[in-house]
Amino acid sequence: MAGPEQTPLRKERLDRFLFFSRAVKSRTLAQKIIESGAVRVNSEKTERTDLKVGAGDVLTMSLHNRIVVWRILDCGTRRGPASEAQGLYEDISPPPVPRAELSPYDAAIAERPAGAGRPTKKERRETDRLRGGDAD
């Protein structure tokens, strides 16, 4: 008489989990991020890419200039679509810092609407003509 089957908790390499969860674009990039010390597992800093993580572990990462905190729900078996990847973790990150509380350097950078970057060559020539310079 066998009791109910219990599947052991599946654990997976940290770099594979970051790749499968779409936190990074490649396993090589995941390895570089881990080795740089930007990832903590259960509040402990790690530089080991082969560290085994599983359901219940909490990852704290510095990604894309913000702090990201994820609780792992499942390890996953492949790098699937984004909707499947979002089911692998629960995002428990703190809210982003409001603009007023940024450092003086970051606060000094003005927000610019999309498409309001550098002038095109045509716009630059028109500006030069207005200033009385040669257009050619």
CSV table of C-alpha atoms in Angstrom, one decimal:
chain,number,residue,atom,x,y,z
A,1,MET,CA,0.0,0.0,0.0
A,2,ALA,CA,1.6,3.1,-1.2
A,3,GLY,CA,0.7,6.5,0.2
A,4,PRO,CA,0.0,9.5,-1.9
A,5,GLU,CA,2.9,10.2,-4.2
A,6,GLN,CA,4.9,13.3,-3.3
A,7,THR,CA,6.9,14.9,-6.0
A,8,PRO,CA,10.2,16.3,-4.7
A,9,LEU,CA,10.7,20.0,-4.9
A,10,ARG,CA,12.3,20.6,-8.3
A,11,LYS,CA,15.3,22.9,-8.2
A,12,GLU,CA,17.0,24.6,-11.1
A,13,ARG,CA,20.2,26.5,-11.8
A,14,LEU,CA,19.8,30.2,-11.0
A,15,ASP,CA,21.0,31.3,-14.5
A,16,ARG,CA,18.5,29.0,-16.2
A,17,PHE,CA,15.7,30.3,-14.0
A,18,LEU,CA,16.5,33.9,-14.9
A,19,PHE,CA,16.6,32.9,-18.6
A,20,PHE,CA,13.3,30.9,-18.5
A,21,SER,CA,11.6,33.7,-16.5
A,22,ARG,CA,12.6,36.2,-19.2
A,23,ALA,CA,14.4,38.4,-16.7
A,24,VAL,CA,17.4,38.5,-19.1
A,25,LYS,CA,17.7,37.7,-22.8
A,26,SER,CA,20.4,35.0,-22.6
A,27,ARG,CA,22.0,32.6,-20.1
A,28,THR,CA,25.3,34.2,-20.8
A,29,LEU,CA,23.9,37.6,-19.7
A,30,ALA,CA,22.3,35.9,-16.7
A,31,GLN,CA,25.7,34.5,-15.7
A,32,LYS,CA,27.4,37.9,-16.0
A,33,ILE,CA,24.7,39.6,-13.9
A,34,ILE,CA,25.0,36.9,-11.2
A,35,GLU,CA,28.8,37.0,-11.2
A,36,SER,CA,28.7,40.8,-10.8
A,37,GLY,CA,26.9,40.3,-7.5
A,38,ALA,CA,23.6,41.9,-8.6
A,39,VAL,CA,21.5,38.9,-7.4
A,40,ARG,CA,20.6,37.8,-3.9
A,41,VAL,CA,18.9,34.6,-3.1
A,42,ASN,CA,16.9,34.6,0.2
A,43,SER,CA,18.8,37.8,1.3
A,44,GLU,CA,22.2,36.2,0.7
A,45,LYS,CA,24.5,37.6,-1.9
A,46,THR,CA,25.6,35.0,-4.4
A,47,GLU,CA,28.0,34.9,-7.3
A,48,ARG,CA,27.4,31.2,-8.2
A,49,THR,CA,25.5,30.7,-11.4
A,50,ASP,CA,25.0,27.1,-10.6
A,51,LEU,CA,23.2,27.7,-7.3
A,52,LYS,CA,20.0,25.7,-7.2
A,53,VAL,CA,16.8,27.6,-6.6
A,54,GLY,CA,13.2,26.4,-6.4
A,55,ALA,CA,9.7,27.3,-5.3
A,56,GLY,CA,9.6,29.5,-2.2
A,57,ASP,CA,13.0,31.1,-2.8
A,58,VAL,CA,13.1,34.9,-3.0
A,59,LEU,CA,15.3,36.6,-5.5
A,60,THR,CA,16.4,40.3,-5.1
A,61,MET,CA,18.0,41.6,-8.3
A,62,SER,CA,19.2,44.9,-9.6
A,63,LEU,CA,17.9,44.9,-13.2
A,64,HIS,CA,17.4,47.8,-15.5
A,65,ASN,CA,18.3,50.4,-12.9
A,66,ARG,CA,15.7,49.3,-10.4
A,67,ILE,CA,15.4,46.7,-7.6
A,68,VAL,CA,13.3,43.7,-8.5
A,69,VAL,CA,12.1,41.2,-5.9
A,70,TRP,CA,10.6,37.9,-7.0
A,71,ARG,CA,9.2,34.9,-5.1
A,72,ILE,CA,9.7,31.8,-7.2
A,73,LEU,CA,6.5,29.8,-7.7
A,74,ASP,CA,7.8,27.2,-10.2
A,75,CYS,CA,11.0,26.5,-12.0
A,76,GLY,CA,9.7,26.0,-15.5
A,77,THR,CA,11.0,23.6,-18.1
A,78,ARG,CA,11.5,25.9,-21.0
A,79,ARG,CA,11.8,29.5,-22.1
A,80,GLY,CA,8.2,29.9,-23.2
A,81,PRO,CA,6.1,33.0,-24.1
A,82,ALA,CA,6.0,35.9,-21.7
A,83,SER,CA,2.6,34.9,-20.3
A,84,GLU,CA,4.0,31.5,-19.3
A,85,ALA,CA,7.2,33.1,-17.9
A,86,GLN,CA,5.1,35.4,-15.6
A,87,GLY,CA,3.6,32.3,-14.0
A,88,LEU,CA,7.0,31.2,-12.7
A,89,TYR,CA,7.3,34.0,-10.1
A,90,GLU,CA,5.3,36.5,-8.0
A,91,ASP,CA,6.6,40.1,-8.3
A,92,ILE,CA,6.8,41.5,-4.8
A,93,SER,CA,9.0,44.5,-5.7
A,94,PRO,CA,8.8,47.8,-3.9
A,95,PRO,CA,7.1,50.6,-5.8
A,96,PRO,CA,9.4,52.7,-7.9
A,97,VAL,CA,10.8,55.8,-6.3
A,98,PRO,CA,8.8,58.9,-7.0
A,99,ARG,CA,10.5,61.5,-9.3
A,100,ALA,CA,10.8,64.0,-6.4
A,101,GLU,CA,12.8,61.6,-4.3
A,102,LEU,CA,15.4,60.9,-6.9
A,103,SER,CA,19.0,62.0,-6.6
A,104,PRO,CA,19.7,65.6,-7.7
A,105,TYR,CA,21.5,64.3,-10.7
A,106,ASP,CA,18.6,62.0,-11.8
A,107,ALA,CA,16.0,64.7,-11.0
A,108,ALA,CA,17.9,67.3,-13.2
A,109,ILE,CA,17.4,65.1,-16.3
A,110,ALA,CA,14.4,66.6,-18.0
A,111,GLU,CA,11.6,64.3,-19.3
A,112,ARG,CA,11.2,64.6,-23.0
A,113,PRO,CA,8.2,63.6,-25.1
A,114,ALA,CA,8.7,60.8,-27.6
A,115,GLY,CA,10.1,62.0,-30.9
A,116,ALA,CA,11.5,65.2,-29.5
A,117,GLY,CA,15.1,64.1,-29.7
A,118,ARG,CA,17.8,65.4,-32.0
A,119,PRO,CA,16.7,67.3,-35.1
A,120,THR,CA,16.7,65.6,-38.4
A,121,LYS,CA,19.1,66.7,-41.2
A,122,LYS,CA,16.3,68.6,-42.9
A,123,GLU,CA,15.3,70.5,-39.7
A,124,ARG,CA,19.0,71.3,-39.0
A,125,ARG,CA,19.3,72.8,-42.5
A,126,GLU,CA,16.2,74.9,-42.0
A,127,THR,CA,17.6,76.2,-38.7
A,128,ASP,CA,20.8,77.1,-40.4
A,129,ARG,CA,18.9,79.0,-43.1
A,130,LEU,CA,17.0,81.0,-40.5
A,131,ARG,CA,20.3,81.9,-38.8
A,132,GLY,CA,21.7,83.2,-42.1
A,133,GLY,CA,24.2,80.3,-42.6
A,134,ASP,CA,24.7,78.3,-45.8
A,135,ALA,CA,22.2,75.6,-46.4
A,136,ASP,CA,24.6,73.4,-48.3
